[in-house]
Amino acid sequence: IEQDALLRKKHHIHVSGSNSPSPLQNFAELSSRYGCDSYLLHNLAELGFKEPTPIQRQAIPVLLSGRECFACAPTGSGKTLAFVCPMLMKLKHASKDGIRAVILCPTRELASQTTRECKRMAKGNKFRIKLMTKELVRNADFSKLLCDILISTPLRLQLAICKKKVDLSRVEHLVLDESDKLFELGMLKQIDYVVKACSNTSVIRSLFSATLPDFVEELARTIMHDAVRVVVGRKNT
Ligand code: ADP
Ligand code: MG
């Protein structure tokens, strides 16, 4: 416990919420504490990622322990890996059960960037990771399309749900990335629609943001029940 507090202090990690798990000392703990598959550790090493960033140290154990996570850390501090790594570990391997994870990003560029990062981390595993494009909404028969992880903007995904193209009832992990921007861009209605479509009662929701204005705190409160709140550095920098 003392050690957890010291490690958090050293990395300016602030946690609130009941029973928050210990922060990671290093990436090796992904395998010693959580039995992480070797492909993932191999990819981390290949990318030259030697140490977890502060947000990764705390958000990864929170999500691996099955808790909802509400995370805020500055731009460029590795938030993508903080949710992609536990997502890949929880999903374990590709399946034909339909979409099991959804990542919402505020813009198409961010969605395609996140898709690339996700694929880089999943290399060596057979996960099907799909970016929701216009063509996909228009043409794909989602009942036949194999997809484990779907990445989309809220609007595209809402359109696809409306057209009865996608079934999100089996989604186990829902991430709202850059939630401050999602909110600023007025996507609340679409987000709400997607949140409702992910109707599985055991879905784990998480919210990542670079800033924490009151409206993001409010959004977090409305969609999460018992989240661990992780803030790195100061709130609005
Ligand atoms: P954010 O979403 O917080 O703005 P990103 O997830 O886009 O940040 O990460 C920023 C950059 O840092 C990316 O190029 C990413 O590959 C890199 N990165 C992520 N985690 C680590 C790490 N543990 N060590 C070194 N670089 C990392
Ligand atoms: Mg990001």
Short mmCIF file of C-alpha atoms in Angstrom, two decimals, residues 13 15 31 35 50 66 76 88 90 93 107-108 115 123 127 139 164 170 177 188 210-211 213 220 227 235-236:
data_model
loop_
_atom_site.label_atom_id
_atom_site.label_comp_id
_atom_site.label_asym_id
_atom_site.label_seq_id
_atom_site.Cartn_x
_atom_site.Cartn_y
_atom_site.Cartn_z
CA ILE A 13 -1.00 9.91 -10.43
CA VAL A 15 -6.69 8.02 -7.93
CA SER A 31 2.75 -11.02 -17.36
CA GLY A 35 -0.63 -13.51 -17.32
CA LYS A 50 10.43 0.40 -22.10
CA GLY A 66 -12.76 -5.31 -14.57
CA GLY A 76 0.74 12.66 -25.97
CA LEU A 88 -6.57 -7.00 -26.01
CA LYS A 90 -9.35 -9.18 -21.76
CA HIS A 93 -8.20 -14.04 -28.85
CA THR A 107 -12.85 12.59 -35.62
CA ARG A 108 -12.16 10.28 -38.55
CA THR A 115 -7.06 1.72 -35.56
CA LYS A 123 0.30 -7.99 -34.24
CA PHE A 127 -7.92 -10.18 -33.82
CA ASN A 139 -21.95 -2.01 -48.16
CA LYS A 164 -29.73 -2.20 -38.40
CA ARG A 170 -22.33 -8.45 -27.29
CA ASP A 177 -11.65 8.41 -26.27
CA LEU A 188 -23.72 13.71 -26.85
CA ALA A 210 -6.96 15.25 -21.96
CA THR A 211 -8.87 17.77 -19.85
CA PRO A 213 -13.99 20.32 -17.48
CA ALA A 220 -18.72 10.31 -16.75
CA ALA A 227 -15.58 4.05 -11.95
CA LYS A 235 -6.81 18.69 -14.09
CA ASN A 236 -6.91 21.28 -16.84
#
